[in-house]
GROMACS .gro file of C-alpha atoms in nm:
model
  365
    1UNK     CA    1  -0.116  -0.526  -0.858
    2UNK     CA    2   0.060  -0.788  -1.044
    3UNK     CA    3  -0.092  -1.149  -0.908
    4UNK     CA    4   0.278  -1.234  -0.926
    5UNK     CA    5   0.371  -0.966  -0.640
    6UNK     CA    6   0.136  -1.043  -0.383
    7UNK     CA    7   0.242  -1.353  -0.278
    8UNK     CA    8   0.622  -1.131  -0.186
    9UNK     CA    9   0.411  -0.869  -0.012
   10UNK     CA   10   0.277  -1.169   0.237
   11UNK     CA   11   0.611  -1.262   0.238
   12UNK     CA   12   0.746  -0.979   0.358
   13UNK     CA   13   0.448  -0.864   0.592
   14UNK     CA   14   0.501  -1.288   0.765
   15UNK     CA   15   0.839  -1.217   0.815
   16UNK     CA   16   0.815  -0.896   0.993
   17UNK     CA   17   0.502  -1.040   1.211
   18UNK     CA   18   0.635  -1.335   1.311
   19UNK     CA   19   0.917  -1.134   1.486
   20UNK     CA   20   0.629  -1.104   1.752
   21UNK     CA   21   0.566  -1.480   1.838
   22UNK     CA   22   0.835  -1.462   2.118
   23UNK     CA   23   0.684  -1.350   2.482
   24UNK     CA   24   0.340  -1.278   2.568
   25UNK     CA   25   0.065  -1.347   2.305
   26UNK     CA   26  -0.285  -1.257   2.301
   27UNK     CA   27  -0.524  -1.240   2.047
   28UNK     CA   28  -0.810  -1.098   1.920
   29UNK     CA   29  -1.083  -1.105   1.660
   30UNK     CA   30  -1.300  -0.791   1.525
   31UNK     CA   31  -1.617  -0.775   1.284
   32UNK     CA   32  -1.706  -0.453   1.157
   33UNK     CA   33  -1.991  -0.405   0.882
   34UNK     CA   34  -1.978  -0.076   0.698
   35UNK     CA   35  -2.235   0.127   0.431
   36UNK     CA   36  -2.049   0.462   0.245
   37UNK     CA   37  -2.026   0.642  -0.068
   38UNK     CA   38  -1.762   0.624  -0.375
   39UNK     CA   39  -1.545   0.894  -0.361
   40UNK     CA   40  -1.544   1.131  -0.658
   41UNK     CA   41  -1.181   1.141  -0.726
   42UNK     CA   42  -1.215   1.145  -1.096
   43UNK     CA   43  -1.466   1.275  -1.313
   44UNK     CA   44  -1.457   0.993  -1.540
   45UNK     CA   45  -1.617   0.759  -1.277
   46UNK     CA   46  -1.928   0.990  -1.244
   47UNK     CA   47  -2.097   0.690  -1.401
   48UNK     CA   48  -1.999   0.412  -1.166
   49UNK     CA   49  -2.168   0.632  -0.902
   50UNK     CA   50  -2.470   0.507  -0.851
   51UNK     CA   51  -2.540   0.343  -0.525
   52UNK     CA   52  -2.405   0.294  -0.202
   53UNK     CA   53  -2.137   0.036  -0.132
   54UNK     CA   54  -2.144  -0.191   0.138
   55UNK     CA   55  -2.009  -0.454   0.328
   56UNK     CA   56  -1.772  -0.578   0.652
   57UNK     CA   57  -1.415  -0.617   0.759
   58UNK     CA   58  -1.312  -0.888   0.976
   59UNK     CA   59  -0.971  -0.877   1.137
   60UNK     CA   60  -0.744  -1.153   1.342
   61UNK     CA   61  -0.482  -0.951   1.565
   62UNK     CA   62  -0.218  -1.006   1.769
   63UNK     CA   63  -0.107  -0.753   2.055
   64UNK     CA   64   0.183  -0.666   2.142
   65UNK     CA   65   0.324  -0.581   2.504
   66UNK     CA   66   0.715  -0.485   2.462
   67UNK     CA   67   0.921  -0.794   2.366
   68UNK     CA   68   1.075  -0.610   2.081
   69UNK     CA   69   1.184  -0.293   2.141
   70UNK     CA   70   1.049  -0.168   1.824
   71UNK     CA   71   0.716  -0.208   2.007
   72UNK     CA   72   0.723   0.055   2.280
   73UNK     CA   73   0.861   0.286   2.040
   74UNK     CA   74   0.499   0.282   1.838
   75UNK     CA   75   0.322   0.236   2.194
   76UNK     CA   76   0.231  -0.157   2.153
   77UNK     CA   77   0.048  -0.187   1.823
   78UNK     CA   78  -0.145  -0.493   1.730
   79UNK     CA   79  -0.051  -0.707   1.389
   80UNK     CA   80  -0.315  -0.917   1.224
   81UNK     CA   81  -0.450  -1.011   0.915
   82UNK     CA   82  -0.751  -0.899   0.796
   83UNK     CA   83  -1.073  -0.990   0.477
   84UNK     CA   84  -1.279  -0.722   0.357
   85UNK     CA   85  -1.606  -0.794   0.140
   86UNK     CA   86  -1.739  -0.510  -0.062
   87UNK     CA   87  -2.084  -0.499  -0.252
   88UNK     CA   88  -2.025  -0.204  -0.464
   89UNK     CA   89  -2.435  -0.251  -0.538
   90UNK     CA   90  -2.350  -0.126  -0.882
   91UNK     CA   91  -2.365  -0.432  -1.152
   92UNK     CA   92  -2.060  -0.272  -1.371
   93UNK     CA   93  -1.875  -0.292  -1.097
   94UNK     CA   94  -1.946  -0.594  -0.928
   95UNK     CA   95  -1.795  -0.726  -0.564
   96UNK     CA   96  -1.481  -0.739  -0.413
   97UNK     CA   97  -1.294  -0.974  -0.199
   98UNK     CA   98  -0.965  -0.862  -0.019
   99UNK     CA   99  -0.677  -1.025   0.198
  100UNK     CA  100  -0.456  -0.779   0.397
  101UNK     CA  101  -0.169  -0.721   0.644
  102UNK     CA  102  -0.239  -0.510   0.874
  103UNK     CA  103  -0.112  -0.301   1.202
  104UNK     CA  104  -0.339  -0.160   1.473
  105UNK     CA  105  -0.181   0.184   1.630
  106UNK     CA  106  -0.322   0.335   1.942
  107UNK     CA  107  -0.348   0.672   2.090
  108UNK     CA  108  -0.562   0.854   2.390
  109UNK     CA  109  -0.486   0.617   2.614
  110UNK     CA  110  -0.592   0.295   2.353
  111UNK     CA  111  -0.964   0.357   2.297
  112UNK     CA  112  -0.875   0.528   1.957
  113UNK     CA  113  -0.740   0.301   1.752
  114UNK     CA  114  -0.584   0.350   1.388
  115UNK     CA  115  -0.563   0.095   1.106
  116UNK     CA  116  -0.330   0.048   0.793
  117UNK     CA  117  -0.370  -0.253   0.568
  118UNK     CA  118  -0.226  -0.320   0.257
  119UNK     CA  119  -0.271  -0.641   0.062
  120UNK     CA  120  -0.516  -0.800  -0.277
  121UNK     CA  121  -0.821  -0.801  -0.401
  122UNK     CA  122  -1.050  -0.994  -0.594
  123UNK     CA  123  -1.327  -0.844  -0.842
  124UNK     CA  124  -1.587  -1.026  -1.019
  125UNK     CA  125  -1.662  -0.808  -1.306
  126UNK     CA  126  -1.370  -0.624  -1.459
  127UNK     CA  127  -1.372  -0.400  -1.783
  128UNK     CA  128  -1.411  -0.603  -2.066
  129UNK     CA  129  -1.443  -0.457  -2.392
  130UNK     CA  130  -1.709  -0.666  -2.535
  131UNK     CA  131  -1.927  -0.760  -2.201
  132UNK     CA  132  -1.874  -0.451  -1.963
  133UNK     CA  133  -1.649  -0.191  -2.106
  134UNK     CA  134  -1.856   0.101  -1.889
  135UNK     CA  135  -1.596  -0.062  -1.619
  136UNK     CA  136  -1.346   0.172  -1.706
  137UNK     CA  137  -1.252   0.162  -1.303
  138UNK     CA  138  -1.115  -0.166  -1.246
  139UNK     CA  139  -0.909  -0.268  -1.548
  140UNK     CA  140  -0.847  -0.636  -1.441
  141UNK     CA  141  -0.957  -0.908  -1.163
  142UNK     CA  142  -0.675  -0.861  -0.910
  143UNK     CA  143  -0.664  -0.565  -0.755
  144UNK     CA  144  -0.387  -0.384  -0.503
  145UNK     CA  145  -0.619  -0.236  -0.202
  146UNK     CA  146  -0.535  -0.025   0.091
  147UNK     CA  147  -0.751   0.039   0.377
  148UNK     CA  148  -0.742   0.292   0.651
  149UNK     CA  149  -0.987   0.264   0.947
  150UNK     CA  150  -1.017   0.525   1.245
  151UNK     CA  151  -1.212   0.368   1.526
  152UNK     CA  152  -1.348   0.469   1.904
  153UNK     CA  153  -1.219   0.083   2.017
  154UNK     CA  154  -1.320  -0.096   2.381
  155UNK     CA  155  -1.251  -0.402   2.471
  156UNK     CA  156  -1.390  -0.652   2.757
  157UNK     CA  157  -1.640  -0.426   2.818
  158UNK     CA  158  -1.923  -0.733   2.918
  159UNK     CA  159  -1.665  -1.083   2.985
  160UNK     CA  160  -1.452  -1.070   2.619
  161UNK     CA  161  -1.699  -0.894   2.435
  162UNK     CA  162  -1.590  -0.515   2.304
  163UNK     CA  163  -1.689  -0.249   2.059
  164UNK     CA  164  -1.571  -0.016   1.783
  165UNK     CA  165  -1.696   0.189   1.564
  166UNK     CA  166  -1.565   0.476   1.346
  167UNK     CA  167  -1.476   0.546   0.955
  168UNK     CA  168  -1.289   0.345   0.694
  169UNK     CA  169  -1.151   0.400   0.399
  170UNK     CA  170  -1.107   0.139   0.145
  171UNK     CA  171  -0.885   0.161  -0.234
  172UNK     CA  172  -0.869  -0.060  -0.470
  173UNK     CA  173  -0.645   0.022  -0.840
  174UNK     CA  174  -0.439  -0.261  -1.036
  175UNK     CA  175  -0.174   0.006  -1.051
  176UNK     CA  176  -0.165   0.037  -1.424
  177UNK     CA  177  -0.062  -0.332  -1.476
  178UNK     CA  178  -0.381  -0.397  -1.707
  179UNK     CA  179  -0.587  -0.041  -1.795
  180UNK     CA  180  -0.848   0.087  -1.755
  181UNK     CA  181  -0.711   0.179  -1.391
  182UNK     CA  182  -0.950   0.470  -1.303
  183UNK     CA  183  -0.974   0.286  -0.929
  184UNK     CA  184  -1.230   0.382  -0.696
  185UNK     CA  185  -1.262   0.500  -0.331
  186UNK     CA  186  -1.503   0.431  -0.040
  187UNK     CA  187  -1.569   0.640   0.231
  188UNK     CA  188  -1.776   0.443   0.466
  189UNK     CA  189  -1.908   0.474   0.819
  190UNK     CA  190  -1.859   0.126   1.034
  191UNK     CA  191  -1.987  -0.035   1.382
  192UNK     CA  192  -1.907  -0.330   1.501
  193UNK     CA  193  -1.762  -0.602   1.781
  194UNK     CA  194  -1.450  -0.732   1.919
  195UNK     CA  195  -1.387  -1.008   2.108
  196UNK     CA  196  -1.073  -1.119   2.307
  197UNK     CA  197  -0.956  -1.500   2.231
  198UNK     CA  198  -0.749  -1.526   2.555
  199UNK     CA  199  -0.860  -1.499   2.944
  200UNK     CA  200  -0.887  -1.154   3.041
  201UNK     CA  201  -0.615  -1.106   3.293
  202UNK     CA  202  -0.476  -0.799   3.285
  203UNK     CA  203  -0.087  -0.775   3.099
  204UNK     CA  204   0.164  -0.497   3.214
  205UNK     CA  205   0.353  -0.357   2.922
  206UNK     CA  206   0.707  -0.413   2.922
  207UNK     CA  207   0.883  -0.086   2.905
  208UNK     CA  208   1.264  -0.065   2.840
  209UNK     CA  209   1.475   0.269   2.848
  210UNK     CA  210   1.531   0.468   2.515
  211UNK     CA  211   1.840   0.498   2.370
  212UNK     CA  212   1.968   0.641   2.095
  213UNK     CA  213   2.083   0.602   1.749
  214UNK     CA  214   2.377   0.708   1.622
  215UNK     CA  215   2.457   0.660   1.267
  216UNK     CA  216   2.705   0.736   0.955
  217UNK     CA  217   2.514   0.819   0.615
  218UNK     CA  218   2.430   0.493   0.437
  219UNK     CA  219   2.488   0.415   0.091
  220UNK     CA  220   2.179   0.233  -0.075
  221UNK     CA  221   2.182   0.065  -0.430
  222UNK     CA  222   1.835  -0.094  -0.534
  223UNK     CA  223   1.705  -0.282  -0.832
  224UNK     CA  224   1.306  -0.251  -0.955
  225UNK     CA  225   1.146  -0.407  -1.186
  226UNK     CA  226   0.763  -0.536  -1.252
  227UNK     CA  227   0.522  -0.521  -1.579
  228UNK     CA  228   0.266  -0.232  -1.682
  229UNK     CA  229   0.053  -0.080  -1.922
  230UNK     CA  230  -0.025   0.281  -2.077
  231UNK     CA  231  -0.435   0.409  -2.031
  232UNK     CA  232  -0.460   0.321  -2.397
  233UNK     CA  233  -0.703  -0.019  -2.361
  234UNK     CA  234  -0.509  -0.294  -2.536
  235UNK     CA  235  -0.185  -0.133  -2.628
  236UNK     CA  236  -0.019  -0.436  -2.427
  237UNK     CA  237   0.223  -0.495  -2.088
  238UNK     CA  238   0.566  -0.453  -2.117
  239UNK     CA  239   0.825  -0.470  -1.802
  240UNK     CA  240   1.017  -0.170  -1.681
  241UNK     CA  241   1.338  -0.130  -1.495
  242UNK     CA  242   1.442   0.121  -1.245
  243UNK     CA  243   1.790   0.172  -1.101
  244UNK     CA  244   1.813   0.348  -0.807
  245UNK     CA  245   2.112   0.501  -0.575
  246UNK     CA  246   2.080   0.743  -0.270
  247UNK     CA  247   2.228   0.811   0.079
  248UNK     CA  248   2.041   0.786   0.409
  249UNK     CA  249   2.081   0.964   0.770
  250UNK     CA  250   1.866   0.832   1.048
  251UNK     CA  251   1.767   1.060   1.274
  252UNK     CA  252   1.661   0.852   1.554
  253UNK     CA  253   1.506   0.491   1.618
  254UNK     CA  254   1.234   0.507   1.400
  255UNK     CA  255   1.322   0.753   1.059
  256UNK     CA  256   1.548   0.853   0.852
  257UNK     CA  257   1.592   1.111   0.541
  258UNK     CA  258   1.655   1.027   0.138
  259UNK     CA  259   1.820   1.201  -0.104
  260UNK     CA  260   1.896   0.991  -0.440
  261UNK     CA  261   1.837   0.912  -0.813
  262UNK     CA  262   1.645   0.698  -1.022
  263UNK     CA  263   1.680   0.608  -1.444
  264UNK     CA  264   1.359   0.475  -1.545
  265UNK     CA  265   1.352   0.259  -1.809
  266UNK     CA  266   1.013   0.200  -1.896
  267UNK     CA  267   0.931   0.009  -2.249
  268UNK     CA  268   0.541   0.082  -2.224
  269UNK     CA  269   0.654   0.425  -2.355
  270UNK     CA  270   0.855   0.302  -2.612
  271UNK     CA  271   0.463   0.202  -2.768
  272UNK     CA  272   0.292   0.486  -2.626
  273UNK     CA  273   0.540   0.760  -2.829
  274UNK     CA  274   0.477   0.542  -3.133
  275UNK     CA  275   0.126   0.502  -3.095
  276UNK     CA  276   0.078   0.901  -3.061
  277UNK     CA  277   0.354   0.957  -3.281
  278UNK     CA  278   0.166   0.797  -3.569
  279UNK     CA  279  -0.210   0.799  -3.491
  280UNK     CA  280  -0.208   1.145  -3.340
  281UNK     CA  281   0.033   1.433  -3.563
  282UNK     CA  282  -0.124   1.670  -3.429
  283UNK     CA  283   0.044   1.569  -3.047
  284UNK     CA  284   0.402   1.689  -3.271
  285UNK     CA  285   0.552   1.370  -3.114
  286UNK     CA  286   0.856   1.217  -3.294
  287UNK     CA  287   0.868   0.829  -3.319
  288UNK     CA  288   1.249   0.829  -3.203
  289UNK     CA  289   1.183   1.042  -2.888
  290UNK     CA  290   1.387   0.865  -2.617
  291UNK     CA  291   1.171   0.694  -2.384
  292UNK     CA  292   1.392   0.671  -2.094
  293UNK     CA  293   1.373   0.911  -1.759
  294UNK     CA  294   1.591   1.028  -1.463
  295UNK     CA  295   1.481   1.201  -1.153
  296UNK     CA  296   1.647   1.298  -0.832
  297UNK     CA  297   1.402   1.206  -0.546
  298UNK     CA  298   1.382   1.306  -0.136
  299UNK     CA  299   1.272   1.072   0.084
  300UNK     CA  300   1.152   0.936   0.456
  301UNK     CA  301   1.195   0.607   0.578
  302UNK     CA  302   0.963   0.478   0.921
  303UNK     CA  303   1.098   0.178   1.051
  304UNK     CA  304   0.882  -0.038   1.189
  305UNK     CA  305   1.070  -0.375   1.314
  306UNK     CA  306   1.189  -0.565   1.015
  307UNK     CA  307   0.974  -0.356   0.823
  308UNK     CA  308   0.938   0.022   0.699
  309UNK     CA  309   0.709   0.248   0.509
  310UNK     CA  310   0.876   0.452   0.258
  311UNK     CA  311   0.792   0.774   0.103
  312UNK     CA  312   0.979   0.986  -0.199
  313UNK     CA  313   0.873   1.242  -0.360
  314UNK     CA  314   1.117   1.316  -0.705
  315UNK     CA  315   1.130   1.566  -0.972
  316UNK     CA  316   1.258   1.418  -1.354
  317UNK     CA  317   1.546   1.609  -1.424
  318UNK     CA  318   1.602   1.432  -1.799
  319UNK     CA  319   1.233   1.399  -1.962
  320UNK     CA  320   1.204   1.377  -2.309
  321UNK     CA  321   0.909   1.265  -2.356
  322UNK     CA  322   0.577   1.417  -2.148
  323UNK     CA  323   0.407   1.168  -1.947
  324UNK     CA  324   0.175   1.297  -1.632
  325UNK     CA  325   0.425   1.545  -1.608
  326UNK     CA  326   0.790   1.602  -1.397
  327UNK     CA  327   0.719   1.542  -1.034
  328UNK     CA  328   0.628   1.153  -0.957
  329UNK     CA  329   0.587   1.021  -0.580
  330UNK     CA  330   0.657   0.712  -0.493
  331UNK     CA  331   0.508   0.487  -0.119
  332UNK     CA  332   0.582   0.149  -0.026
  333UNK     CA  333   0.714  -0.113   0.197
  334UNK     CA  334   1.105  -0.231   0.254
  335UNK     CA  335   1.167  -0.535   0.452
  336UNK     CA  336   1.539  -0.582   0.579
  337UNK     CA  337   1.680  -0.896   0.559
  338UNK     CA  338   1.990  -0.848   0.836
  339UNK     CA  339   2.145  -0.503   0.847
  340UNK     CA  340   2.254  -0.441   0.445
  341UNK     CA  341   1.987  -0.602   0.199
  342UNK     CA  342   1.637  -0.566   0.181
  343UNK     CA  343   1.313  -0.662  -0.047
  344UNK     CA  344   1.104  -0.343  -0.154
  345UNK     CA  345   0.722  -0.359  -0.259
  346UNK     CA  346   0.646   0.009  -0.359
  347UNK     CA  347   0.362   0.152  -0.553
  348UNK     CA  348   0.515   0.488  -0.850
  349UNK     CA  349   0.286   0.771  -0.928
  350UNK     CA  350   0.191   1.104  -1.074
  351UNK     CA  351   0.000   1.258  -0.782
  352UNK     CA  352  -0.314   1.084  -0.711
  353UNK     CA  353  -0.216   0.863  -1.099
  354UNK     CA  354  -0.039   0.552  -1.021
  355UNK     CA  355   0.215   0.439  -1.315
  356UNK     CA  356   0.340   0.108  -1.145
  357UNK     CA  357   0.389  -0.166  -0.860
  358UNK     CA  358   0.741  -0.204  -0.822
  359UNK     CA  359   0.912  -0.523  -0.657
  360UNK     CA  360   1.285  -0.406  -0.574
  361UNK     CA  361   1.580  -0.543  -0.441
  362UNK     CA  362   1.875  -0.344  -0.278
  363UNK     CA  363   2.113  -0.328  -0.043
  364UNK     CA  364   2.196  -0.056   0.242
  365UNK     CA  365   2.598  -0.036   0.293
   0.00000   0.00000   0.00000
C-alpha cells in the first residue's frame, strides 16, 4: 500500500469509531499467539515455503451496547485497534509488524466471535535485487495487510479474565505499488486471553425498533487516483486515474446495489506496451496500442455507521491492450462525510492479482 495512503485509511477508520464514544463504554484487551503454514496461492512462492510462521495478535476493543442505531443492526460489534507480529522463520522473508482497524462481529449468542482488520505493515527484508532478490513476495517495506480471525470467545470467565481461541488468517501484498508483489498468506491456528478493563457489571443492550428505508436511486460521481507499478522489477511507478459514475438503490438499512462505469487511465501501461512492444516481437504488440480501459461494473455496498465495505465486480468493455484479462474486481472502504460526499480507500484486481490501492473521492447526489 502506498505509505502515503495509510495515514487516510486511519483517518477514515477514527472517524467512523469515534462515532461510538457517546453512551456506555467498556473496554477490553485480547492476546492471542498463533503458529500456521503459508498458503500456496501461487506457485512461484514454492520457495519461500519453508517453515512455519509464527507469532501473536494483540487487540484494544471497545463494545458497543446500542447508542447508534447502526449498532443493533450488526448485533453490538466491538471496534478496536489491533498489532500483529509475524516471524515468517524464513530469512528471505524476514518479520512483519502490522497496525490495524478492526471490528469484532458476534453470532451464537456472542461466544463466536468474527474479526476483520485492515490496516499496514512493516517488513524487514524486502526484495532487493542485489541482497535478497529470492524475495520475489514482498516487493517493498510497507505492506497493505488484512486479517480475518474466527474465534470460540468467553469472557469473565474467573473475575475479568476470558478466553479465545480459533483460526486466523493474515495477508500481506503492497498492491503492485513497488513489484515483486507475489504476497503471501498464513493460515494459522491461535489460543489465547482476554481480559475486561472495566468492572464487570452486567450492561443491557439498548434495543430500538426497526424501521425502514426508503430511498430514490442515487447518482454517484467519484475520483481515484494513487501510484503503481507493472510485475516487470524496475520498470518504474507511474500514477493512474480512474473516473467513475454509477447509480445506487438501497434496499434496506444496511445495503445497497451498483451498477456503473469506470475509464481507467493507467500510465504504467503506457511502459509496459512499449517495453513488450520492443523487447518482446514475438508478443505482436504495437507501441501505439492505446493504453486506456473502460468497464461497466455491479456492485454492493454494507453500511456500517459512517463507514461501508464495498464490493464490484466489472467486465472491460473497451480493452485494447491485454492485461490479466477483461473481468477486474474491485473491495474497499467508503467513509461518508454527511449525506452526499465521501472518501474511498479501495484495493483493484484481476481475481486473486491485485493491480492497485486506490484513494477516491466522490460524491452521492
Amino acid at each position: 500500500m502506498n505509505q502515503n495512503l495509510f495515514p487516510i485509511f486511519l483517518f477514515l477508520a477514527s472517524f467512523s469509531f469515534a462515532q461510538n464514544s457517546d453512551g456506555t463504554k467498556r473496554f477490553t484487551l485480547d492476546v492471542s499467539p498463533f503458529y500456521g503454514s503459508i498458503l500456496l496461492h501461487n506457485p512461484d512462492i514454492t520457495h519461500l515455503i519453508t517453515e512455519h510462521p509464527s507469532g501473536f495478535i494483540l487487540g484494544y476493543n471497545q463494545k458497543t451496547f446500542g447508542d447508534k442505531e447502526w449498532q443493533q443492526l450488526y448485533n453490538y460489534p466491538d471496534t478496536g485497534y489491533s498489532f500483529v507480529y509475524q516471524n515468517m522463520n524464513n530469512s528471505t522473508l524476514g518479520e512483519n509488524f502490522g497496525l490495524y482497524a478492526h471490528y469484532n462481529f458476534y453470532f451464537f449468542k456472542r461466544n463466536l466471535q468474527f474479526r476483520i482488520g485492515q490496516g499496514i505493515a512493516y517488513n524487514t527484508n524486502p526484495y532487493d535485487k542485489n541482497q535478497n532478490f529470492r524475495n520475489n513476495a514482498y516487493g517493498s517495506h510497507l505492506l497493505s495487510s488484512t486479517y480475518l480471525m474466527l474465534n470460540y470467545n468467553k469472557e469473565n470467565i474467573f473475575k475479568r479474565l476470558g478466553f479465545k481461541a480459533g483460526i486466523s488468517v493474515v495477508h500481506y501484498s503492497n498492491a503492485n505499488f513497488r513489484a515483486p508483489n507475489t504476497s503471501t498468506n498464513t493460515l494459522a491456528f491461535n489460543a489465547g486471553f482476554t481480559y475486561t478493563l472495566d468492572d464487570d457489571e452486567e450492561v443491557e443492550y439498548i434495543r430500538r425498533k426497526k424501521e425502514k428505508v426508503i430511498e430514490p436511486i442515487r447518482y454517484n460521481v467519484a475520483f481515484r487516483m494513487g501510484l503503481n507499478e507493472s510485475d516487470v522489477i524496475d520498470l518504474g511507478q507511474y500514477g493512474f486515474f480512474i473516473f467513475s459514475g454509477y447509480a445506487d438503490k438501497r434496499l434496506g438499512r444496511i445495503s445497497a446495489i451498483q451498477l456503473g462505469a469506470d475509464i481507467f487511465f493507467s500510465n504504467f501501461l503506457k511502459e509496459l506496451i512499449r517495453f513488450q512492444s520492443t523487447s518482446f516481437p514475438e508478443m505482436e504488440v504495437e507501441e501505439d496500442t492505446d493504453y486506456k480501459r473502460a468497464g461497466l461494473f455491479l456492485g454492493h455496498e454494507l453500511f456500517i455507521n459512517k463507514m461501508s465495505v464495498v464490493t464490484q465486480l466489472g467486465y472491460y468493455v473497451y480493452y485494447p491492450f491485454d492485461f490479466e484479462g477483461r473481468m477486474y474486481n474491485r473491495i474497499g472502504l467508503k467513509c461518508y462525510f454527511g449525506k452526499k460526499v465521501f472518501g474511498a480507500l479501495t484495493l483493484k484486481s484481476h481475481g486473486a492479482k491485485a493491480e492497485a490501492v486506490e484513494f477516491g473521492v466522490g460524491i452521492r447526489l
